[in-house]
XYZ file of C-alpha atoms in Angstrom:
772
model
C 13.668 49.234 36.222
C 13.624 51.461 33.165
C 11.845 51.359 29.679
C 12.370 47.523 28.460
C 12.121 46.758 24.930
C 11.486 43.523 23.005
C 11.885 42.306 19.589
C 10.154 39.645 18.074
C 9.348 38.646 14.374
C 6.080 38.585 14.337
C 3.135 41.222 14.919
C 0.839 38.200 16.118
C 3.774 37.011 18.725
C 4.264 40.554 19.622
C 0.690 41.017 20.440
C 0.506 38.417 22.615
C 3.906 38.966 25.126
C 2.974 42.308 25.365
C -0.479 41.234 27.116
C 2.345 38.953 29.278
C 4.889 41.566 29.759
C 2.308 44.437 30.778
C 3.618 48.521 30.553
C 6.612 48.022 31.635
C 8.000 46.771 27.909
C 6.916 47.687 24.594
C 7.091 45.211 22.287
C 7.672 45.258 18.504
C 8.358 43.406 15.439
C 10.935 43.388 12.650
C 8.355 41.219 10.619
C 11.366 38.556 9.418
C 14.602 38.725 8.746
C 15.911 42.718 8.091
C 19.089 42.157 6.333
C 19.844 39.271 3.719
C 22.091 39.045 0.867
C 21.514 41.117 -1.967
C 19.031 39.702 -4.598
C 20.247 40.799 -7.526
C 24.129 39.627 -6.957
C 26.024 37.198 -4.888
C 26.552 38.685 -2.315
C 29.149 36.690 -1.248
C 33.287 37.470 -1.926
C 34.722 34.450 -2.014
C 38.183 35.781 -2.299
C 38.008 37.344 1.378
C 37.017 34.373 2.813
C 33.364 33.971 1.581
C 32.144 37.194 3.492
C 28.694 37.790 3.157
C 27.516 40.880 2.334
C 24.644 41.464 3.731
C 22.019 44.677 3.013
C 19.093 45.579 4.586
C 15.929 44.839 2.609
C 14.339 47.415 1.451
C 10.862 47.074 2.738
C 12.424 47.122 5.910
C 13.775 49.928 6.150
C 11.249 51.896 8.086
C 11.447 48.906 10.404
C 14.515 49.297 11.140
C 14.809 52.681 11.868
C 11.710 52.769 14.596
C 13.441 50.612 16.029
C 16.512 51.671 16.474
C 14.319 55.093 17.742
C 12.947 52.377 20.447
C 16.354 50.768 21.179
C 17.646 54.261 21.642
C 14.931 55.166 24.312
C 15.018 51.860 26.595
C 17.291 50.762 28.713
C 17.459 46.944 28.036
C 16.911 45.876 24.904
C 15.173 41.772 24.626
C 16.054 39.653 21.114
C 13.274 37.621 21.080
C 12.908 35.783 17.725
C 12.008 32.028 17.268
C 15.159 29.329 18.876
C 16.231 27.934 16.257
C 19.175 28.803 13.820
C 17.102 31.353 11.937
C 15.828 32.813 15.071
C 19.518 33.444 16.423
C 20.799 34.901 13.037
C 17.856 37.381 12.766
C 18.501 38.268 16.800
C 22.522 38.819 15.243
C 21.573 40.903 12.362
C 19.373 42.981 14.810
C 22.197 43.670 17.249
C 24.597 44.229 14.763
C 22.399 46.971 12.813
C 21.044 48.680 16.039
C 24.688 49.023 17.409
C 23.653 47.159 21.013
C 26.521 47.030 23.079
C 26.622 44.247 25.723
C 25.669 45.041 28.641
C 22.196 46.416 26.679
C 21.436 43.148 25.109
C 19.924 40.442 25.890
C 19.045 37.063 23.924
C 16.098 35.204 25.320
C 14.465 32.868 23.754
C 11.080 30.497 24.998
C 9.776 27.224 23.918
C 6.149 28.150 24.651
C 4.132 31.508 24.297
C 2.863 31.661 27.802
C 3.233 33.811 30.974
C 5.770 31.015 33.184
C 8.002 30.742 30.106
C 8.085 34.676 28.937
C 8.876 35.750 32.527
C 11.304 32.538 33.171
C 13.314 33.713 29.254
C 13.494 37.618 31.021
C 14.962 36.418 33.932
C 17.454 34.454 32.416
C 18.536 36.074 29.477
C 22.366 35.407 27.629
C 23.719 36.791 24.848
C 24.376 35.703 21.340
C 25.058 32.302 20.679
C 27.894 33.002 17.682
C 27.509 28.893 16.480
C 24.307 28.945 15.746
C 24.647 32.126 13.930
C 27.703 30.705 11.997
C 25.797 27.371 11.181
C 22.585 29.557 9.774
C 25.529 31.535 8.048
C 27.210 28.880 6.482
C 24.054 27.371 5.216
C 22.686 30.992 3.841
C 26.045 31.088 1.995
C 26.240 27.513 0.526
C 22.327 28.147 -1.054
C 23.403 31.142 -2.149
C 27.159 29.756 -4.244
C 24.635 27.181 -5.505
C 21.883 28.896 -6.036
C 23.580 31.591 -8.078
C 26.439 29.814 -9.990
C 24.356 26.869 -11.461
C 20.602 29.013 -12.304
C 22.294 30.969 -14.852
C 23.678 27.453 -16.782
C 20.707 26.083 -16.439
C 18.708 29.146 -17.701
C 21.102 28.869 -21.094
C 20.688 25.499 -21.418
C 17.298 24.203 -20.385
C 15.503 27.329 -19.487
C 15.077 26.048 -16.141
C 14.250 28.773 -13.714
C 16.826 28.191 -10.896
C 18.897 25.165 -8.646
C 19.101 24.580 -5.412
C 21.542 22.642 -3.213
C 18.046 20.656 -0.944
C 15.414 21.331 -3.290
C 17.306 19.718 -6.103
C 17.924 16.319 -3.859
C 14.232 16.349 -3.832
C 13.356 16.744 -7.513
C 15.779 14.333 -8.022
C 14.060 11.784 -5.720
C 10.907 12.188 -7.746
C 12.088 11.955 -11.264
C 14.027 8.610 -10.354
C 10.889 7.091 -7.942
C 9.300 7.964 -11.707
C 11.716 6.078 -13.483
C 11.142 3.066 -11.348
C 7.595 3.204 -12.190
C 7.766 3.568 -15.599
C 10.493 0.821 -15.958
C 8.575 -0.978 -12.975
C 7.784 -5.508 -14.126
C 4.511 -5.914 -12.582
C 4.576 -9.671 -11.384
C 1.595 -12.248 -11.093
C 0.739 -14.149 -8.524
C -2.559 -15.706 -6.978
C -3.715 -16.049 -3.299
C -6.754 -18.699 -2.061
C -8.641 -18.239 0.469
C -11.131 -20.284 2.659
C -14.710 -19.541 3.770
C -15.762 -21.226 6.240
C -18.030 -22.276 9.169
C -18.606 -24.467 12.284
C -20.811 -27.610 11.223
C -23.735 -26.109 12.060
C -23.668 -22.719 11.652
C -24.327 -20.174 9.359
C -21.731 -17.638 10.278
C -18.708 -17.664 8.044
C -14.845 -16.733 8.465
C -12.084 -16.526 5.786
C -9.068 -18.202 6.507
C -5.727 -18.079 4.110
C -3.568 -20.518 2.277
C -0.218 -20.439 4.241
C 1.230 -24.124 3.449
C 1.455 -26.284 0.293
C 2.921 -29.352 0.485
C 5.456 -28.067 3.981
C 6.411 -24.750 2.051
C 5.245 -21.191 2.876
C 2.904 -19.582 0.468
C 4.378 -16.627 -0.197
C 3.205 -13.032 -2.320
C 5.587 -12.060 -5.529
C 7.051 -9.345 -3.174
C 9.039 -11.550 -1.386
C 11.876 -13.715 -2.643
C 10.995 -18.112 -2.559
C 13.521 -20.179 -1.251
C 13.743 -23.553 -0.774
C 11.046 -23.765 2.220
C 8.440 -21.709 0.010
C 6.969 -20.912 -3.351
C 5.025 -18.083 -5.055
C 1.406 -19.350 -6.591
C 2.141 -17.544 -10.016
C -0.279 -19.098 -12.214
C -3.861 -19.304 -13.009
C -3.256 -23.120 -13.973
C -1.095 -24.198 -10.515
C -3.561 -22.327 -8.075
C -6.438 -24.232 -10.016
C -4.631 -27.333 -9.033
C -4.514 -26.600 -5.943
C -7.828 -25.747 -5.222
C -8.905 -29.287 -6.990
C -6.408 -30.999 -4.451
C -8.340 -29.015 -1.101
C -11.326 -28.625 -2.260
C -12.392 -32.521 -1.591
C -10.558 -32.384 1.680
C -11.831 -32.231 4.829
C -10.967 -29.282 7.241
C -9.728 -29.566 10.626
C -8.266 -27.891 13.362
C -4.778 -28.305 13.972
C -4.168 -25.753 16.816
C -5.683 -22.852 18.268
C -3.570 -20.301 20.375
C -4.154 -17.242 22.091
C -1.493 -14.652 22.265
C -1.516 -11.335 24.640
C 0.506 -8.226 22.960
C 1.110 -4.749 23.658
C 0.287 -1.821 21.387
C 2.544 0.932 22.029
C 1.201 4.884 21.833
C 3.198 7.063 19.242
C 5.220 9.708 20.828
C 4.578 13.412 20.414
C 4.623 14.981 16.951
C 7.658 16.752 15.936
C 7.782 18.869 12.277
C 7.846 16.319 9.862
C 5.337 13.417 11.921
C 3.270 16.423 11.941
C 3.141 16.917 8.861
C 2.956 13.758 7.114
C 0.093 13.371 9.705
C -2.210 16.304 9.177
C -1.455 15.269 5.348
C -2.669 12.052 5.916
C -5.861 12.623 8.433
C -6.897 16.173 7.545
C -5.706 17.025 3.519
C -3.397 19.670 4.457
C -0.258 20.714 2.603
C 2.824 20.954 3.814
C 3.158 24.622 3.406
C -0.704 25.377 5.256
C 0.694 22.776 8.105
C 2.957 24.949 9.312
C 1.108 27.878 8.542
C -1.471 27.253 10.821
C 1.020 25.740 13.468
C 2.313 29.031 13.531
C -0.720 30.764 14.200
C -1.023 28.000 17.131
C 2.457 28.868 18.559
C 1.912 32.960 17.916
C -1.292 32.963 20.446
C -5.117 33.308 19.082
C -7.662 35.025 20.984
C -9.425 33.204 23.611
C -12.170 35.221 24.276
C -11.682 37.126 27.713
C -8.043 35.500 28.561
C -7.080 37.522 25.534
C -4.556 36.392 23.111
C -2.853 32.400 24.621
C -0.135 30.659 22.450
C -1.493 27.466 22.418
C 1.128 24.650 21.651
C 4.877 24.460 22.073
C 7.222 25.831 18.741
C 6.521 23.544 16.212
C 10.096 23.522 13.986
C 11.693 20.551 16.524
C 13.395 17.566 15.670
C 13.113 16.325 19.277
C 10.410 14.039 20.908
C 11.709 15.226 23.949
C 8.886 16.271 26.858
C 9.264 18.745 29.432
C 8.398 17.014 33.140
C 5.554 19.755 34.462
C 4.046 18.727 30.763
C 4.009 15.229 31.337
C 2.888 15.708 35.283
C -0.050 17.989 34.072
C -1.037 15.635 31.430
C -0.329 11.930 34.021
C -3.110 13.983 35.844
C -5.803 15.133 33.256
C -5.073 11.523 31.905
C -5.854 10.125 35.426
C -8.880 12.659 36.708
C -10.432 12.195 33.119
C -9.903 8.371 32.279
C -8.816 7.198 35.678
C -5.261 6.028 36.845
C -5.321 2.335 34.757
C -4.702 4.647 31.967
C -1.334 5.712 33.127
C 1.301 3.828 32.486
C 3.344 1.950 35.535
C 6.498 5.273 34.646
C 6.020 8.404 32.936
C 7.212 7.575 29.069
C 10.560 9.065 27.908
C 10.838 8.928 23.882
C 14.211 9.411 22.152
C 15.391 9.374 18.423
C 18.117 7.371 16.876
C 18.716 9.657 13.995
C 22.332 10.898 14.100
C 21.383 14.324 13.305
C 18.785 15.046 15.960
C 18.615 18.335 17.720
C 17.520 18.130 21.317
C 17.094 21.977 21.869
C 13.155 21.752 21.864
C 10.185 19.804 23.342
C 8.230 17.770 20.922
C 5.353 19.792 19.587
C 2.582 19.471 22.520
C -0.171 21.788 24.012
C 0.655 24.698 26.027
C -1.657 22.831 28.881
C -4.067 19.719 27.951
C -6.288 21.532 30.061
C -7.231 23.741 27.166
C -9.327 20.807 25.705
C -9.970 21.117 21.880
C -13.505 20.781 22.674
C -13.057 24.232 25.340
C -11.137 26.563 23.000
C -13.344 25.087 19.930
C -15.367 28.752 19.905
C -11.941 30.706 19.835
C -10.767 28.732 16.228
C -11.293 28.748 12.780
C -11.785 25.424 11.251
C -8.465 24.654 10.429
C -6.634 26.114 13.342
C -9.501 23.825 15.256
C -8.705 20.214 13.279
C -5.130 20.815 13.976
C -4.844 21.716 17.661
C -7.257 18.266 18.213
C -4.693 16.696 16.320
C -1.631 18.062 18.810
C -3.568 17.459 21.768
C -4.810 14.101 20.980
C -1.442 13.425 20.017
C 0.155 14.023 23.109
C -2.577 12.490 25.614
C -2.159 9.570 23.881
C 1.743 9.681 23.728
C 1.484 9.593 27.994
C -1.169 6.946 28.388
C -0.762 3.309 29.011
C -0.625 0.567 25.645
C -2.872 -1.008 24.228
C -3.417 -4.400 24.907
C -4.660 -6.843 22.885
C -5.331 -10.589 22.682
C -5.018 -12.554 19.217
C -6.134 -15.495 18.137
C -4.790 -17.625 15.603
C -6.185 -21.209 14.440
C -4.752 -23.499 11.830
C -6.710 -25.575 10.060
C -5.373 -28.663 7.310
C -7.124 -29.587 4.689
C -5.111 -32.646 2.830
C -1.194 -31.139 2.560
C -2.818 -27.488 2.611
C -2.539 -25.293 5.802
C -4.642 -22.550 6.352
C -4.806 -19.704 8.875
C -6.983 -17.285 10.335
C -6.966 -14.850 13.208
C -8.624 -12.161 15.057
C -7.591 -9.676 17.217
C -9.824 -7.816 20.932
C -9.368 -5.130 22.516
C -8.877 -6.387 25.955
C -7.781 -2.792 27.642
C -8.326 0.229 24.688
C -5.426 2.159 26.977
C -4.449 5.327 24.479
C -6.649 4.299 21.630
C -9.538 6.086 23.296
C -8.274 9.052 22.120
C -5.849 8.647 19.351
C -6.057 5.636 17.082
C -4.469 5.972 13.917
C -2.008 3.520 11.823
C 1.437 4.342 13.435
C 3.483 6.750 11.258
C 1.013 7.553 8.910
C 0.960 4.173 7.336
C -2.189 2.973 5.503
C -3.665 -0.398 7.325
C -2.227 -3.828 5.397
C -3.575 -6.572 4.105
C -2.429 -8.816 7.788
C -4.446 -5.746 10.003
C -7.506 -6.845 7.818
C -7.120 -10.357 8.362
C -6.447 -9.829 11.698
C -10.316 -8.272 12.540
C -11.644 -11.664 11.112
C -15.079 -12.697 13.128
C -13.669 -16.613 14.559
C -15.774 -18.712 15.972
C -15.070 -20.682 19.139
C -12.991 -23.762 17.292
C -11.457 -26.418 19.332
C -8.228 -28.388 18.134
C -9.518 -32.034 16.017
C -12.885 -29.966 14.955
C -14.004 -30.312 11.792
C -15.088 -27.497 10.260
C -17.756 -26.701 6.980
C -15.906 -25.463 3.606
C -18.014 -23.134 1.850
C -16.050 -21.890 -0.785
C -12.929 -21.569 -2.104
C -11.501 -18.672 -3.859
C -8.516 -17.857 -5.824
C -7.578 -14.288 -6.383
C -5.457 -13.016 -9.183
C -3.008 -10.011 -7.533
C -0.624 -8.228 -9.592
C 2.741 -6.458 -7.756
C 2.608 -2.783 -7.654
C 5.611 -0.165 -8.608
C 6.315 2.251 -5.583
C 4.091 4.541 -4.944
C 4.930 8.525 -6.801
C 5.739 10.716 -3.557
C 3.158 12.747 -1.970
C 4.183 16.044 0.407
C 3.846 13.972 3.505
C 6.506 10.884 2.279
C 8.848 13.384 0.531
C 9.083 15.117 3.854
C 9.517 11.387 5.703
C 12.256 10.682 3.177
C 14.161 13.482 3.227
C 13.885 13.209 6.789
C 14.814 9.593 6.444
C 17.920 10.569 4.610
C 19.275 13.466 7.112
C 18.427 16.325 3.790
C 17.173 19.248 5.018
C 16.061 20.858 8.447
C 12.405 21.012 9.946
C 12.565 24.541 8.998
C 13.028 24.362 5.334
C 10.634 20.918 4.652
C 7.713 23.337 3.602
C 9.879 25.633 2.059
C 11.436 22.260 -0.143
C 7.968 21.868 -0.971
C 6.633 24.763 -2.345
C 9.860 25.884 -4.553
C 9.758 22.300 -6.320
C 6.266 23.404 -7.342
C 6.141 26.911 -7.370
C 9.870 26.095 -10.205
C 7.231 23.743 -12.151
C 9.319 21.327 -11.626
C 7.142 18.814 -9.657
C 3.185 18.887 -10.312
C 0.691 17.590 -8.368
C -1.774 15.059 -9.605
C -4.077 14.952 -7.190
C -2.499 14.704 -4.209
C 0.781 12.629 -6.121
C 4.096 14.779 -7.185
C 5.235 14.112 -10.319
C 7.752 15.385 -11.794
C 7.556 17.941 -15.763
C 9.247 17.362 -18.553
C 11.444 20.974 -17.209
C 11.775 18.807 -13.937
C 13.199 16.201 -15.678
C 15.177 17.763 -18.216
C 17.041 20.106 -15.307
C 18.018 16.454 -13.437
C 18.886 15.122 -15.901
C 21.057 17.798 -16.412
C 22.208 18.216 -12.920
C 23.090 14.501 -11.987
C 24.934 14.496 -15.183
C 27.247 17.467 -14.375
C 26.832 17.832 -10.883
C 26.614 14.446 -9.648
C 28.129 15.634 -6.021
C 25.738 18.601 -6.013
C 22.488 16.099 -6.422
C 23.513 13.292 -4.466
C 21.739 12.371 -1.336
C 24.545 10.884 0.701
C 26.826 13.998 -0.371
C 23.608 16.530 1.071
C 23.501 14.450 4.026
C 26.953 14.668 5.081
C 27.149 19.492 4.224
C 23.457 18.630 7.030
C 25.676 16.946 9.183
C 28.648 19.325 8.988
C 26.541 22.066 9.867
C 25.477 20.587 12.455
C 28.889 20.098 13.713
C 29.713 23.806 12.979
C 26.519 24.384 15.734
C 28.743 22.213 18.308
C 31.922 24.008 17.315
C 33.873 21.051 16.000
C 34.483 22.737 12.612
C 35.310 26.269 11.300
C 32.725 27.708 8.896
C 34.573 29.215 6.464
C 36.783 26.323 6.030
C 33.984 24.131 5.199
C 33.179 27.060 2.953
C 36.806 26.623 1.288
C 36.695 22.705 1.377
C 33.459 22.540 -0.922
C 33.821 25.536 -3.374
C 37.437 24.273 -4.826
C 35.734 21.250 -6.627
C 32.693 23.049 -6.737
C 34.235 25.496 -8.888
C 36.675 22.696 -11.010
C 33.120 21.351 -11.602
C 31.178 24.394 -12.551
C 33.892 25.351 -15.473
C 33.614 22.242 -16.997
C 29.834 22.042 -17.356
C 30.048 25.172 -18.591
C 31.889 24.404 -21.092
C 30.163 20.707 -21.822
C 26.710 21.245 -20.871
C 24.467 21.176 -23.584
C 21.204 22.319 -24.951
C 18.166 20.756 -24.202
C 14.834 21.764 -25.945
C 11.666 20.144 -23.959
C 9.440 19.915 -26.848
C 5.111 20.122 -26.398
C 2.482 18.283 -28.204
C 1.972 21.802 -29.683
C 2.715 22.956 -33.113
C 3.413 26.351 -34.212
C 0.023 27.798 -35.902
C 2.580 30.146 -37.801
C 4.790 27.916 -39.540
C 3.553 24.774 -38.379
C 6.693 23.382 -36.285
C 7.382 21.883 -33.325
C 6.234 24.507 -30.589
C 9.189 24.115 -27.360
C 8.491 25.024 -23.319
C 10.693 28.329 -22.731
C 10.819 30.652 -19.351
C 10.941 34.042 -18.691
C 10.885 36.270 -15.333
C 6.999 36.303 -15.927
C 6.820 32.491 -16.274
C 6.515 29.891 -18.758
C 5.681 29.638 -22.460
C 5.575 28.136 -25.457
C 8.102 29.632 -28.176
C 8.279 27.943 -31.515
C 11.607 25.689 -32.837
C 12.333 28.210 -35.364
C 12.916 31.177 -33.339
C 14.566 33.549 -34.319
C 12.870 32.805 -38.030
C 9.808 32.255 -36.486
C 8.676 34.704 -33.123
C 5.154 32.579 -32.029
C 4.525 32.237 -28.507
C 1.891 31.464 -26.878
C 1.253 31.952 -22.943
C 0.948 29.415 -20.998
C -2.159 29.101 -17.912
C -1.210 28.690 -14.933
C -1.935 24.756 -15.561
C 1.050 24.561 -18.045
C -1.821 24.867 -20.876
C -2.042 27.219 -23.649
C -4.383 30.485 -23.318
C -7.195 30.313 -24.709
C -8.246 33.229 -27.480
C -11.418 35.604 -26.771
C -14.662 34.214 -26.902
C -17.821 35.533 -26.753
C -19.842 36.503 -24.004
C -23.775 36.734 -23.700
C -23.482 40.114 -21.608
C -23.430 43.962 -23.053
C -20.413 46.666 -22.145
C -22.358 48.933 -19.363
C -20.113 52.236 -20.869
C -20.799 51.575 -24.547
C -22.850 48.369 -24.512
C -20.447 46.840 -26.907
C -20.422 42.981 -26.750
C -18.154 41.845 -24.165
C -16.009 39.229 -24.557
C -14.228 36.734 -22.272
C -10.677 37.387 -21.926
C -8.073 34.973 -19.677
C -5.651 36.869 -17.273
C -3.463 36.551 -14.642
C -5.812 35.449 -12.016
C -8.332 33.274 -14.874
C -10.886 34.311 -17.438
C -12.846 37.992 -16.959
C -15.039 40.269 -19.370
C -13.767 43.258 -20.881
C -15.126 45.388 -23.844
C -14.838 44.578 -27.817
C -14.696 47.705 -28.640
C -11.162 49.422 -29.457
C -11.654 52.911 -27.864
C -13.986 51.501 -24.431
C -11.754 50.208 -21.612
C -14.276 48.531 -19.663
C -13.606 45.327 -18.432
C -15.292 43.152 -15.368
C -15.105 39.517 -12.982
C -17.448 37.453 -14.264
C -20.697 36.684 -12.042
C -21.897 33.495 -11.280
C -25.109 34.183 -9.818
C -26.429 31.668 -7.534
C -29.929 32.751 -7.407
C -30.267 33.438 -3.687
C -30.763 37.153 -2.076
C -28.360 37.776 0.264
C -29.989 36.789 3.853
C -28.695 40.209 5.245
C -32.113 42.406 6.037
C -31.623 45.739 3.466
C -29.039 44.758 1.048
C -30.297 43.780 -1.931
C -27.252 41.724 -3.193
C -27.598 38.340 -4.076
C -25.117 35.391 -3.141
C -22.856 34.842 -6.137
C -19.508 32.893 -6.525
C -16.055 33.844 -5.640
C -12.862 33.266 -5.685
C -10.590 33.900 -2.522
C -6.983 35.425 -3.319
C -5.371 31.936 -2.794
C -8.275 30.779 -5.351
C -10.625 28.821 -3.187
C -13.823 29.074 -4.188
C -16.512 30.777 -1.692
C -19.927 32.289 -1.844
C -20.337 35.931 -1.416
C -22.765 38.521 -1.323
C -22.978 40.646 -4.844
C -21.703 43.829 -2.753
C -18.732 42.152 -0.820
C -16.537 43.384 -2.575
C -18.320 47.191 -2.785
C -17.502 46.651 1.475
C -20.885 47.335 1.914
C -21.786 43.817 3.115
C -19.604 40.854 4.441
C -21.655 37.719 4.394
C -19.887 34.985 3.066
C -19.620 31.061 3.119
C -17.260 28.593 2.068
C -19.767 26.267 1.082
C -22.853 26.840 -1.375
C -26.290 28.125 -0.286
C -28.965 25.583 -0.342
C -32.225 26.073 -3.049
C -34.324 23.183 -2.233
C -35.050 20.595 0.082
C -34.701 21.641 3.085
C -36.304 20.842 6.288
C -39.976 21.053 6.042
C -39.217 22.270 2.238
C -37.802 24.814 3.497
C -34.061 26.878 3.138
C -33.919 28.874 6.117
C -32.817 27.083 9.142
C -35.786 26.112 11.521
C -33.424 26.679 14.140
C -32.741 30.388 14.225
C -33.862 31.376 10.322
C -30.445 32.053 8.694
C -29.458 30.900 5.421
C -28.938 27.069 5.191
C -25.853 25.756 3.161
C -24.904 22.358 1.588
C -21.457 20.852 3.262
C -19.994 18.218 1.366
C -17.715 16.538 3.905
C -15.726 12.937 3.967
C -17.903 11.949 6.430
C -20.991 12.259 4.167
C -22.759 15.464 3.205
C -24.774 17.936 5.606
C -27.078 20.559 5.481
C -26.034 23.158 7.901
C -27.008 26.437 9.096
C -24.486 29.661 8.204
C -25.061 31.074 11.094
C -21.516 30.527 13.610
C -23.654 31.347 16.311
C -26.061 28.085 15.199
C -25.083 24.454 16.039
C -27.656 23.410 13.764
C -26.706 20.239 11.001
C -28.440 17.645 9.642
C -27.830 14.532 7.348
C -28.338 14.679 3.647
C -31.267 12.948 2.611
C -30.563 12.995 -1.362
C -33.595 15.300 -2.250
C -31.621 18.585 -1.529
C -29.949 20.698 -4.044
C -27.091 23.421 -4.056
C -26.130 26.304 -5.885
């Protein structure tokens, strides 16, 4: 067998696969797409049956040349991009550009980057699936037509930066949710709970009023009927309390009910993104970046690079029989046979647009437990791998068995109910015990954990207190990244590969901003959405967008032809576009700021460099004010306490692209430097002479590094501030290895820890510590 060439998308993936295949295979990376529609024009010949006019990306020209030379020398070329539409399209573009004949071209795909999977793929190559390619081309052309035709209109009419087929629907969902919140009319309602105890006991329990005078007591979130009512005022609540408190509380019934709590399915893309957001605080984009690294391979010491999880862009909960057998064996050995289900679990999804091409997201081997490989992973990788590993293992385990005791008590014409749930058998919850679907525990869950004493029918219980409590119905919550992804998936909008990009785009375009973790529409986003809803109702219609996704799936299934689908879309779209050009009015988005020159209002405007404030009197007044990343006016230059090292003139503080920095006040001097915030702690590295200062990463995250860090003389750096007072025995040095101690602020409580990665020292803070 002659030399073979394997082409993948990323260098990390290439490194892992190269180690598996050995010296007979040369593995190279295309580093993503090498060919795409042009960036500066439409790039679609509408009149010529929507023919895409692809061109090689300028920055990829050297890579294409390198791949051509390697392909000419190889006897066989294996195209191994990711196993989805996007990967199939990359493989097709590569085959076209490299001029690969069919006898030399081999398309291979694998769901996991392991030795078994890669070698099996090499043994069973196939030709490129043109159906997948056509589906991807249809999506790309469709998105380009919408974006390039609507965006210029938005630019002229509202200073909007762009429109997108899926992103515009996402913005609409967020704007409509904001309108619901603003128009929400809160309704008052009351609940009544009794603090009770056995006659001669000090231990109390709580019971809620569930019926009064034969009618169910319901919250204002439910609709009352002839058999139910809402306690909608304090007056009615007090009347009920007065009527009940003088009555004897007697046990009417005691019931025990056995139930099972089933494990959740293994992760798909959307559920992983939601759970990582809720449990780990990860943004959707971050989750996918970390998962990509785990999939492509992580260095595991002597083992070299190993792919740790299966492909992370999937909407299938299917699991291979081999992975299932390995999981059941691990469960039986580690926890006991009683933790294995009676028969292997099979998960199916009922959603219409589910594609079952890939497995669910799971570890490539459950034997690689989070504890066994923790030393090789960074903090984010370890957290996400642990989440994936636990969820998968739990999905293959036996159900938890629960016993719920419910006690009903009468007091006159009032009926009170208390319940408590005990775990008879923990089942999967010993591995993974989180609320289903990422939901928060409900009030009913809280009541179900009540500490109930042993009670019997007819027994009298003692009333300690009756507590009426006022409530108000709450508006629907704003979307966060996780809940937006969940909604898009439920509505059939987008694909697993597009969720992260959609969320990132609407934030980058300033249509949506994050307030804490919540997504709120900006004035620009609301203005753009209003125009699109008015003039392009179909394009931003949820049902229409979901139908387009379904048609893309039908192209992949070879049920419809992609050119025909585009033609069917474009004809009415072109007519709508023409009407919008003629009827769309220009919208000015006013800010709360006044023009410093003429006193008129300042409007939010956009340019290719970002947003700024411009006077509404333009062109009579040309005043402009730049905006910071947060959307606030850029502050004026401010004096500092430092002097120029070149000419000794005073330095001033100026706001720039990356925040505040120092610049010389002299017009003839060009010295500028970053603002250094010292911690007062010397660099722990011997013979360094630097000090630990506050720094910012390229992504804007604060870290603490040596003042010589930028000069590459010293690489000392920590994510947490150094301790300056109150360590063990009054020292700021680790008692085990003498390294510098750092102060960690964690959800489970603050702690002091050693800064050395080789040392495991950590202790809970006592309150007397101080950090930089």
